[in-house]
Short mmCIF file of C-alpha atoms and ligand atoms in Angstrom, two decimals:
data_model
loop_
_atom_site.label_atom_id
_atom_site.label_comp_id
_atom_site.label_asym_id
_atom_site.label_seq_id
_atom_site.Cartn_x
_atom_site.Cartn_y
_atom_site.Cartn_z
CA MET A 31 0.00 0.00 0.00
CA ILE A 32 2.58 2.56 1.09
CA THR A 33 4.72 1.91 -2.01
CA ASP A 34 1.92 2.02 -4.60
CA SER A 35 1.53 5.03 -6.88
CA VAL A 36 -1.64 7.15 -6.85
CA GLU A 37 -2.42 5.73 -10.28
CA LYS A 38 -2.33 2.19 -8.95
CA GLN A 39 -3.97 2.54 -5.55
CA ASP A 40 -6.53 5.28 -6.19
CA PRO A 41 -7.81 5.42 -9.78
CA ASP A 42 -10.71 7.75 -8.88
CA LEU A 43 -8.43 10.45 -7.50
CA PHE A 44 -5.87 9.79 -10.22
CA ALA A 45 -8.52 10.62 -12.81
CA ALA A 46 -9.01 14.04 -11.18
CA LEU A 47 -5.25 14.69 -11.21
CA GLU A 48 -4.91 13.71 -14.86
CA GLY A 49 -7.98 15.72 -15.78
CA GLU A 50 -6.53 18.83 -14.14
CA LEU A 51 -3.14 18.41 -15.85
CA ASP A 52 -4.94 18.06 -19.15
CA ARG A 53 -7.02 21.18 -18.45
CA GLN A 54 -3.92 23.22 -17.57
CA ARG A 55 -2.17 22.03 -20.73
CA ASN A 56 -5.06 22.63 -23.11
CA THR A 57 -6.58 25.95 -22.03
CA LEU A 58 -5.20 29.48 -21.87
CA GLU A 59 -4.85 30.45 -18.20
CA LEU A 60 -5.50 34.17 -17.89
CA ILE A 61 -6.51 34.30 -14.21
CA ALA A 62 -4.21 37.00 -12.84
CA SER A 63 -3.55 35.22 -9.53
CA GLU A 64 -2.48 31.91 -11.10
CA ASN A 65 0.77 30.63 -12.49
CA PHE A 66 2.60 27.40 -13.31
CA THR A 67 5.44 26.42 -10.98
CA SER A 68 8.59 24.78 -12.26
CA ARG A 69 9.05 21.03 -12.11
CA ALA A 70 11.63 21.58 -9.35
CA VAL A 71 9.05 23.41 -7.20
CA LEU A 72 6.46 20.67 -7.82
CA GLU A 73 9.03 18.05 -6.96
CA ALA A 74 10.02 19.68 -3.65
CA ALA A 75 6.34 20.11 -2.73
CA GLY A 76 5.81 16.39 -3.25
CA THR A 77 8.57 15.17 -0.92
CA VAL A 78 8.83 13.36 2.42
CA LEU A 79 9.13 16.72 4.20
CA THR A 80 5.34 16.55 4.41
CA ASN A 81 5.88 13.87 7.08
CA LYS A 82 7.74 16.13 9.51
CA TYR A 83 6.43 18.06 12.49
CA ALA A 84 8.60 21.12 13.08
CA GLU A 85 6.68 23.53 15.31
CA GLY A 86 8.98 26.42 16.15
CA TYR A 87 11.75 27.98 14.07
CA PRO A 88 15.16 26.72 12.84
CA GLY A 89 17.34 25.90 15.85
CA ARG A 90 14.38 26.31 18.26
CA ARG A 91 11.94 23.51 17.51
CA TYR A 92 9.52 21.67 19.75
CA TYR A 93 10.35 18.37 18.03
CA GLY A 94 13.48 16.28 17.44
CA GLY A 95 14.80 15.26 14.04
CA CYS A 96 14.65 18.76 12.58
CA ASP A 97 18.19 19.09 11.15
CA TYR A 98 17.17 18.77 7.53
CA VAL A 99 13.97 20.77 7.68
CA ASP A 100 16.01 23.47 9.44
CA GLN A 101 18.34 23.50 6.43
CA ALA A 102 15.36 23.88 4.12
CA GLU A 103 13.75 26.71 6.11
CA ASN A 104 17.07 28.53 6.51
CA LEU A 105 17.59 28.40 2.73
CA ALA A 106 14.09 29.77 2.17
CA ARG A 107 14.64 32.60 4.66
CA GLN A 108 18.11 33.58 3.37
CA ARG A 109 16.96 33.57 -0.24
CA VAL A 110 13.78 35.55 0.29
CA ARG A 111 15.68 38.18 2.31
CA GLU A 112 18.18 38.51 -0.52
CA LEU A 113 15.39 38.61 -3.09
CA PHE A 114 13.52 41.46 -1.36
CA ARG A 115 16.62 43.06 0.19
CA CYS A 116 15.35 42.97 3.75
CA GLU A 117 16.38 41.89 7.22
CA TYR A 118 13.39 39.92 8.49
CA ALA A 119 11.39 37.14 6.86
CA ASN A 120 8.89 34.59 8.10
CA VAL A 121 8.19 31.91 5.48
CA GLN A 122 5.77 29.84 7.55
CA PRO A 123 2.33 31.37 6.81
CA HIS A 124 0.28 28.71 5.03
CA SER A 125 -1.35 31.33 2.79
CA GLY A 126 -1.52 35.01 2.01
CA SER A 127 -4.53 35.32 4.29
CA GLN A 128 -2.56 33.89 7.21
CA ALA A 129 0.35 36.23 6.52
CA ASN A 130 -2.08 39.13 6.86
CA MET A 131 -3.59 37.65 10.00
CA GLY A 132 -0.04 37.34 11.37
CA VAL A 133 0.55 41.08 11.05
CA TYR A 134 -2.92 42.11 12.25
CA PHE A 135 -2.73 39.91 15.37
CA THR A 136 0.69 41.38 16.15
CA VAL A 137 -0.19 45.07 15.90
CA LEU A 138 -3.97 45.30 16.43
CA GLU A 139 -6.39 44.48 19.23
CA PRO A 140 -9.96 43.49 18.40
CA GLY A 141 -11.98 46.67 17.89
CA ASP A 142 -8.98 48.71 16.68
CA THR A 143 -9.37 50.77 13.53
CA MET A 144 -7.67 49.76 10.29
CA MET A 145 -7.98 50.97 6.70
CA GLY A 146 -7.85 48.94 3.50
CA LEU A 147 -8.87 49.10 -0.14
CA ASP A 148 -12.55 48.26 -0.63
CA LEU A 149 -13.04 44.76 -2.07
CA ALA A 150 -15.32 46.19 -4.76
CA HIS A 151 -12.53 48.62 -5.76
CA GLY A 152 -9.82 45.95 -6.07
CA GLY A 153 -8.99 45.13 -2.45
CA HIS A 154 -8.80 41.66 -0.88
CA LEU A 155 -11.18 39.90 1.52
CA THR A 156 -8.57 40.13 4.29
CA HIS A 157 -8.35 43.92 3.92
CA GLY A 158 -11.53 44.34 5.95
CA SER A 159 -14.42 42.70 4.12
CA PRO A 160 -17.40 42.18 6.46
CA VAL A 161 -17.54 38.45 5.60
CA ASN A 162 -13.85 37.97 6.57
CA PHE A 163 -12.22 37.77 10.03
CA SER A 164 -10.66 41.17 9.36
CA GLY A 165 -14.05 42.84 8.94
CA LYS A 166 -15.49 41.02 11.95
CA LEU A 167 -12.64 41.73 14.40
CA TYR A 168 -11.65 45.27 13.52
CA ASN A 169 -13.28 48.59 12.95
CA VAL A 170 -12.63 48.81 9.23
CA VAL A 171 -12.64 52.02 7.24
CA SER A 172 -12.43 51.24 3.52
CA TYR A 173 -11.02 53.60 0.94
CA GLY A 174 -11.63 53.41 -2.79
CA VAL A 175 -10.48 54.59 -6.18
CA ALA A 176 -11.56 57.80 -7.88
CA ARG A 177 -14.26 57.38 -10.52
CA GLU A 178 -12.41 59.41 -13.17
CA THR A 179 -8.96 57.86 -12.79
CA GLY A 180 -9.56 54.34 -11.43
CA ARG A 181 -6.61 55.00 -9.10
CA VAL A 182 -6.56 55.27 -5.30
CA ASP A 183 -8.23 58.51 -4.29
CA PHE A 184 -5.68 60.05 -1.93
CA THR A 185 -7.87 63.02 -1.08
CA GLU A 186 -10.34 60.47 0.28
CA VAL A 187 -7.62 58.37 1.98
CA ARG A 188 -6.29 61.46 3.75
CA ARG A 189 -9.76 62.63 4.80
CA LEU A 190 -10.74 59.20 6.16
CA ALA A 191 -7.42 58.71 7.93
CA SER A 192 -7.53 62.03 9.74
CA LYS A 193 -11.16 61.45 10.71
CA HIS A 194 -10.82 57.83 11.92
CA ARG A 195 -7.16 57.72 13.06
CA PRO A 196 -6.43 54.08 12.06
CA LYS A 197 -3.72 52.16 13.85
CA LEU A 198 -2.89 50.34 10.61
CA ILE A 199 -3.25 51.23 6.94
CA VAL A 200 -3.11 48.39 4.42
CA CYS A 201 -2.22 49.07 0.79
CA GLY A 202 -2.23 46.73 -2.19
CA GLY A 203 -5.02 44.60 -3.59
CA SER A 204 -6.15 41.79 -5.87
CA ALA A 205 -7.50 43.68 -8.84
CA TYR A 206 -5.54 46.92 -8.87
CA PRO A 207 -3.84 47.29 -12.27
CA ARG A 208 -1.53 50.15 -11.23
CA PHE A 209 1.63 50.39 -9.12
CA ILE A 210 0.91 50.48 -5.38
CA GLU A 211 1.60 54.04 -4.22
CA PHE A 212 3.80 53.16 -1.21
CA GLU A 213 5.27 56.63 -0.78
CA GLN A 214 1.92 58.43 -0.83
CA PHE A 215 0.48 55.97 1.69
CA ARG A 216 3.52 56.59 3.93
CA GLU A 217 2.79 60.31 3.97
CA VAL A 218 -0.78 59.65 5.11
CA ALA A 219 0.39 57.11 7.70
CA ASN A 220 2.91 59.62 9.07
CA ASP A 221 0.27 62.33 9.29
CA VAL A 222 -1.96 60.20 11.52
CA GLY A 223 0.66 58.06 13.29
CA ALA A 224 -0.46 54.80 11.64
CA LEU A 225 1.57 51.74 10.77
CA LEU A 226 1.70 50.84 7.07
CA MET A 227 1.44 47.34 5.67
CA ALA A 228 1.73 46.52 1.97
CA ASP A 229 0.15 43.34 0.71
CA ILE A 230 2.11 42.57 -2.46
CA ALA A 231 0.49 39.14 -3.02
CA HIS A 232 -0.09 40.00 -6.68
CA PRO A 233 2.96 41.92 -7.88
CA ALA A 234 5.56 40.18 -5.63
CA GLY A 235 7.59 38.83 -8.58
CA LEU A 236 7.58 42.25 -10.21
CA VAL A 237 8.66 43.90 -6.94
CA ALA A 238 11.50 41.40 -6.49
CA THR A 239 12.85 42.06 -9.98
CA GLY A 240 12.47 45.84 -10.08
CA HIS A 241 9.46 45.90 -12.43
CA HIS A 242 7.34 47.45 -9.69
CA PRO A 243 8.53 50.10 -7.16
CA THR A 244 9.95 48.79 -3.90
CA PRO A 245 7.92 49.07 -0.66
CA TRP A 246 11.09 50.03 1.23
CA PRO A 247 11.65 52.25 3.14
CA TYR A 248 7.98 53.24 3.23
CA CYS A 249 6.25 50.16 4.62
CA ASP A 250 6.59 48.78 8.12
CA PHE A 251 5.37 45.34 7.04
CA VAL A 252 5.10 43.55 3.73
CA THR A 253 3.02 40.43 3.25
CA SER A 254 2.72 38.31 0.15
CA THR A 255 1.63 35.06 -1.35
CA THR A 256 4.29 32.92 -3.00
CA HIS A 257 2.17 31.45 -5.81
CA LYS A 258 1.13 34.40 -7.97
CA THR A 259 3.74 36.34 -9.99
CA LEU A 260 6.41 34.90 -7.66
CA ARG A 261 5.67 31.48 -9.23
CA GLY A 262 6.28 29.33 -6.17
CA PRO A 263 4.10 26.85 -4.28
CA ARG A 264 0.80 27.99 -2.71
CA GLY A 265 1.75 29.86 0.48
CA GLY A 266 2.44 33.14 2.26
CA LEU A 267 5.25 35.17 3.83
CA ILE A 268 5.89 38.23 6.00
CA LEU A 269 8.82 40.66 5.56
CA MET A 270 10.25 43.72 7.29
CA GLU A 271 13.06 45.83 5.88
CA LYS A 272 14.56 46.24 9.34
CA ASP A 273 13.83 44.45 12.56
CA GLN A 274 13.90 46.51 15.74
CA GLU A 275 12.70 46.61 19.35
CA ASN A 276 8.93 46.78 19.58
CA PRO A 277 7.50 50.18 20.58
CA TRP A 278 4.65 48.67 22.61
CA GLY A 279 6.78 47.66 25.60
CA VAL A 280 6.35 43.90 25.17
CA VAL A 281 9.15 42.21 27.11
CA ALA A 282 10.44 38.64 27.29
CA PRO A 283 8.99 37.15 30.50
CA LYS A 284 12.22 35.78 32.00
CA SER A 285 14.88 38.31 31.02
CA GLY A 286 12.70 41.42 30.95
CA ARG A 287 14.39 42.29 27.64
CA VAL A 288 12.28 44.29 25.15
CA LYS A 289 11.30 41.93 22.33
CA ARG A 290 12.11 42.64 18.68
CA ILE A 291 9.15 43.10 16.37
CA GLY A 292 10.30 40.06 14.40
CA GLU A 293 10.05 37.93 17.55
CA LEU A 294 6.49 39.14 18.04
CA LEU A 295 5.58 38.29 14.43
CA ASP A 296 7.20 34.87 14.75
CA GLY A 297 5.22 34.25 17.93
CA THR A 298 1.97 35.34 16.30
CA VAL A 299 2.44 32.97 13.38
CA MET A 300 3.44 30.07 15.69
CA PRO A 301 1.94 29.41 18.24
CA GLY A 302 -0.50 32.32 17.75
CA ILE A 303 -2.36 31.28 14.62
CA GLN A 304 -0.67 28.17 13.22
CA GLY A 305 0.75 24.90 14.48
CA GLY A 306 3.22 22.82 12.52
CA PRO A 307 4.67 24.48 9.42
CA LEU A 308 4.22 22.81 6.01
CA MET A 309 7.88 21.88 5.60
CA HIS A 310 7.44 20.41 2.09
CA ILE A 311 5.94 23.73 1.00
CA ILE A 312 8.69 25.70 2.74
CA ALA A 313 11.21 23.56 0.82
CA ALA A 314 9.35 24.36 -2.40
CA LYS A 315 9.39 28.07 -1.44
CA ALA A 316 13.20 27.80 -1.08
CA VAL A 317 13.40 26.38 -4.62
CA ALA A 318 11.14 29.13 -5.99
CA PHE A 319 13.10 31.92 -4.25
CA GLY A 320 16.31 30.42 -5.67
CA GLU A 321 14.77 30.50 -9.14
CA ALA A 322 13.56 34.08 -8.63
CA LEU A 323 17.13 35.21 -7.85
CA LYS A 324 18.30 34.11 -11.30
CA PRO A 325 18.52 36.48 -14.29
CA ALA A 326 15.97 34.38 -16.23
CA PHE A 327 13.28 35.27 -13.69
CA ARG A 328 13.97 38.98 -14.11
CA GLU A 329 13.52 38.54 -17.87
CA TYR A 330 10.33 36.56 -17.25
CA CYS A 331 8.85 39.35 -15.11
CA GLY A 332 9.77 41.95 -17.73
CA GLN A 333 7.90 39.87 -20.31
CA ILE A 334 4.84 39.58 -18.00
CA VAL A 335 4.63 43.37 -17.93
CA ARG A 336 5.21 43.81 -21.68
CA ASN A 337 2.55 41.20 -22.36
CA ALA A 338 0.00 42.91 -20.10
CA ALA A 339 0.76 46.27 -21.75
CA GLN A 340 0.20 44.67 -25.18
CA LEU A 341 -3.11 43.09 -24.10
CA ALA A 342 -4.25 46.46 -22.75
CA GLU A 343 -3.29 48.24 -25.97
CA SER A 344 -5.05 45.64 -28.12
CA PHE A 345 -8.25 45.83 -26.05
CA LEU A 346 -8.26 49.63 -26.18
CA GLU A 347 -7.90 49.46 -29.97
CA LEU A 348 -10.86 47.06 -30.05
CA GLY A 349 -12.93 49.65 -28.17
CA TYR A 350 -13.00 48.19 -24.65
CA GLN A 351 -12.97 50.20 -21.42
CA LEU A 352 -10.22 49.30 -18.97
CA VAL A 353 -10.30 50.42 -15.33
CA SER A 354 -7.66 53.18 -14.95
CA GLY A 355 -7.26 53.16 -18.73
CA GLY A 356 -4.57 50.47 -18.78
CA THR A 357 -2.02 48.78 -16.58
CA ASP A 358 1.42 49.12 -14.97
CA THR A 359 1.54 45.48 -13.94
CA HIS A 360 0.57 41.93 -14.88
CA LEU A 361 -3.20 42.46 -14.89
CA ILE A 362 -5.96 44.42 -16.52
CA LEU A 363 -9.53 44.92 -15.39
CA MET A 364 -11.96 45.13 -18.29
CA ASP A 365 -15.06 47.21 -17.57
CA LEU A 366 -18.15 45.83 -19.32
CA SER A 367 -20.65 48.12 -17.57
CA ASP A 368 -21.36 49.93 -20.84
CA ARG A 369 -22.31 46.61 -22.49
CA ASP A 370 -25.21 44.21 -22.42
CA LEU A 371 -22.88 41.52 -21.06
CA SER A 372 -22.08 40.80 -17.41
CA GLY A 373 -18.74 39.63 -16.02
CA LYS A 374 -20.33 36.30 -15.21
CA ALA A 375 -21.64 35.77 -18.75
CA ALA A 376 -18.28 36.82 -20.20
CA GLU A 377 -16.39 34.43 -17.91
CA ASN A 378 -18.67 31.53 -18.89
CA ALA A 379 -18.54 32.21 -22.62
CA LEU A 380 -14.75 32.49 -22.56
CA GLU A 381 -14.36 29.33 -20.51
CA GLU A 382 -16.32 27.35 -23.08
CA ALA A 383 -13.83 28.50 -25.69
CA GLY A 384 -10.83 27.44 -23.56
CA LEU A 385 -9.91 30.89 -22.21
CA THR A 386 -9.94 31.04 -18.39
CA VAL A 387 -10.51 34.46 -16.77
CA ASN A 388 -12.48 35.51 -13.70
CA LYS A 389 -15.43 37.82 -13.35
CA ASN A 390 -14.61 40.76 -11.12
CA MET A 391 -16.38 43.77 -9.65
CA VAL A 392 -15.39 47.06 -11.22
CA PRO A 393 -15.34 50.24 -9.09
CA PHE A 394 -18.89 51.62 -8.64
CA ASP A 395 -20.33 48.39 -10.09
CA GLN A 396 -24.13 48.36 -10.48
CA ARG A 397 -24.28 44.56 -10.67
CA SER A 398 -23.99 42.17 -7.71
CA PRO A 399 -20.69 40.47 -6.69
CA LEU A 400 -21.94 37.17 -8.16
CA ILE A 401 -22.75 38.75 -11.53
CA THR A 402 -20.34 41.74 -11.79
CA SER A 403 -19.55 44.08 -14.67
CA GLY A 404 -15.91 43.20 -15.19
CA ILE A 405 -13.40 40.53 -15.96
CA ARG A 406 -9.84 40.40 -14.66
CA ILE A 407 -7.18 39.23 -17.09
CA GLY A 408 -3.55 38.49 -16.20
CA THR A 409 -0.43 37.44 -18.07
CA PRO A 410 1.77 35.53 -15.54
CA ALA A 411 0.68 32.02 -16.57
CA VAL A 412 0.68 32.46 -20.36
CA THR A 413 4.07 34.19 -20.06
CA THR A 414 5.40 31.15 -18.18
CA ARG A 415 4.37 29.09 -21.22
CA GLY A 416 6.67 31.30 -23.29
CA MET A 417 4.12 33.49 -25.05
CA GLY A 418 5.03 37.03 -26.09
CA THR A 419 3.39 40.17 -27.42
CA THR A 420 2.43 38.60 -30.77
CA GLU A 421 0.39 35.96 -28.95
CA MET A 422 -1.12 38.62 -26.64
CA HIS A 423 -2.47 40.49 -29.64
CA LEU A 424 -3.96 37.25 -30.94
CA ILE A 425 -5.47 36.41 -27.52
CA ALA A 426 -7.11 39.86 -27.36
CA GLU A 427 -8.71 39.19 -30.75
CA LEU A 428 -9.91 35.75 -29.65
CA ILE A 429 -11.46 37.24 -26.50
CA HIS A 430 -13.07 39.95 -28.60
CA ARG A 431 -14.62 37.40 -30.98
CA ILE A 432 -16.26 35.65 -28.02
CA LEU A 433 -17.39 38.79 -26.16
CA HIS A 434 -18.72 40.29 -29.38
CA ASP A 435 -20.97 37.27 -30.01
CA PRO A 436 -21.04 35.11 -26.85
CA GLU A 437 -23.81 32.73 -27.96
CA ASN A 438 -22.40 31.85 -31.38
CA GLU A 439 -21.46 28.16 -31.48
CA ALA A 440 -19.42 28.39 -34.70
CA THR A 441 -17.35 31.24 -33.27
CA ARG A 442 -16.84 29.27 -30.07
CA GLN A 443 -15.52 26.25 -31.97
CA ALA A 444 -13.29 28.39 -34.18
CA VAL A 445 -11.78 30.18 -31.16
CA LYS A 446 -11.34 26.91 -29.31
CA GLY A 447 -9.37 25.58 -32.28
CA LYS A 448 -7.06 28.61 -32.17
CA VAL A 449 -6.62 28.17 -28.40
CA MET A 450 -5.60 24.53 -28.91
CA GLU A 451 -3.12 25.59 -31.57
CA LEU A 452 -1.50 28.07 -29.16
CA CYS A 453 -1.42 25.44 -26.42
CA ARG A 454 0.36 23.00 -28.73
CA GLN A 455 2.80 25.67 -29.84
CA PHE A 456 3.66 26.54 -26.19
CA PRO A 457 3.50 23.21 -24.36
CA LEU A 458 3.26 22.90 -20.60
CA TYR A 459 4.93 20.24 -18.40
CA ARG A 460 6.11 18.25 -21.41
CA ALA A 461 6.39 14.57 -20.55
C1 PLP B 1670 -4.38 36.33 -3.22
C2 PLP B 1670 -4.33 37.39 -2.21
C3 PLP B 1670 -4.26 37.11 -0.83
C4 PLP B 1670 -4.57 35.78 -0.21
O1 PLP B 1670 -3.91 34.72 -0.52
P1 PLP B 1670 -4.45 33.25 -0.13
O2 PLP B 1670 -3.18 32.48 -0.26
O3 PLP B 1670 -5.49 32.92 -1.15
O4 PLP B 1670 -4.96 33.29 1.25
C5 PLP B 1670 -4.09 38.16 0.06
N1 PLP B 1670 -4.01 39.40 -0.37
C6 PLP B 1670 -4.10 39.72 -1.67
C7 PLP B 1670 -3.99 41.15 -2.08
C8 PLP B 1670 -4.28 38.73 -2.63
O5 PLP B 1670 -4.40 39.06 -3.92
#
């Protein structure tokens, strides 16, 4: 039993795995938060490190037998600090959401005031949505984008901050096509004495390679996922440019020494909100960070951005509205509110033609979150397959053919054929 392959011992589950591989190979993945990891990352994630309990941190574990997992976690930490040029890193959060929870639980008490980008304007659930722990535990003041520009409305941010005096301001989001304005947020945070956290879950790869401005020295905390533009395994991380003594007077119980902020964050992640770290995933993070330090990854991120710019240009030429009029990053947000087509209908029609995108609220959306008036389109995954600007122009035309006539079966089949051709031309996980 223990030596049998999945294929041999569990044909039902194996069918799901094969089906998913086939789907990834034979469709165009344009969901902005998705990517394809390298074989090396997949391999590390599928190792015996999944068997190991390692509560604690390298050199200070609650379990024996941790020599090798310590090596893996130390490699992950050293590499991610080099990648983001910073002093502190915690690579244990199981997800981006838990990285955010790690910071919130360290600096906020329940009932404290925090600010974040409204979900409907491109923010993330964990930035204060009422259905998320963040919205339930804290007094959340959401800011939005300006109607005319589609960019963060700093007049509004400043007004809300001076009125509500948040303890923490969160910047970044999931559907914000422009650079995160770290420096402007810092000015507001300074004016009201707030801490500033940037959630770079989406543009992390671009930040690491200089294709997006750096959050340093403006942000006190940076959180991220590892599986979006960073192209690692599914997971999260927390960074600080510099570690220092905490200003809240928290001392170590025995010595009376003032704790460093990094110690507080470490303690929040484990034992505060998590138990045993996923050591196989931390090993895979180490592999991904190693890959991201190589020149090829910098080139890859440059191509992601050029591809997104090309998609935006092609859509504008075809007469589409894009939130903020374009993009600085890996994603665009198409605004369909002037059309007789919802985000949901667009997503479905495109999926049937082999193009995967997600419906998304646009700022000031008149339709509900389950219907929406927008679709979000990203280039990280198709760029990993090796596609360039020529293919982006073609993809924009294919999307246009579907959106122009979403019910037309002949068009659907024709587009699907073109999608298959592209997939064959740029193969994924070749056997
Ligand atoms: C994706 C995302 C997250 C959450 O990541 P999970 O790993 O899905 O929990 C957090 N913040 C932002 C801005 C994101 O885009």
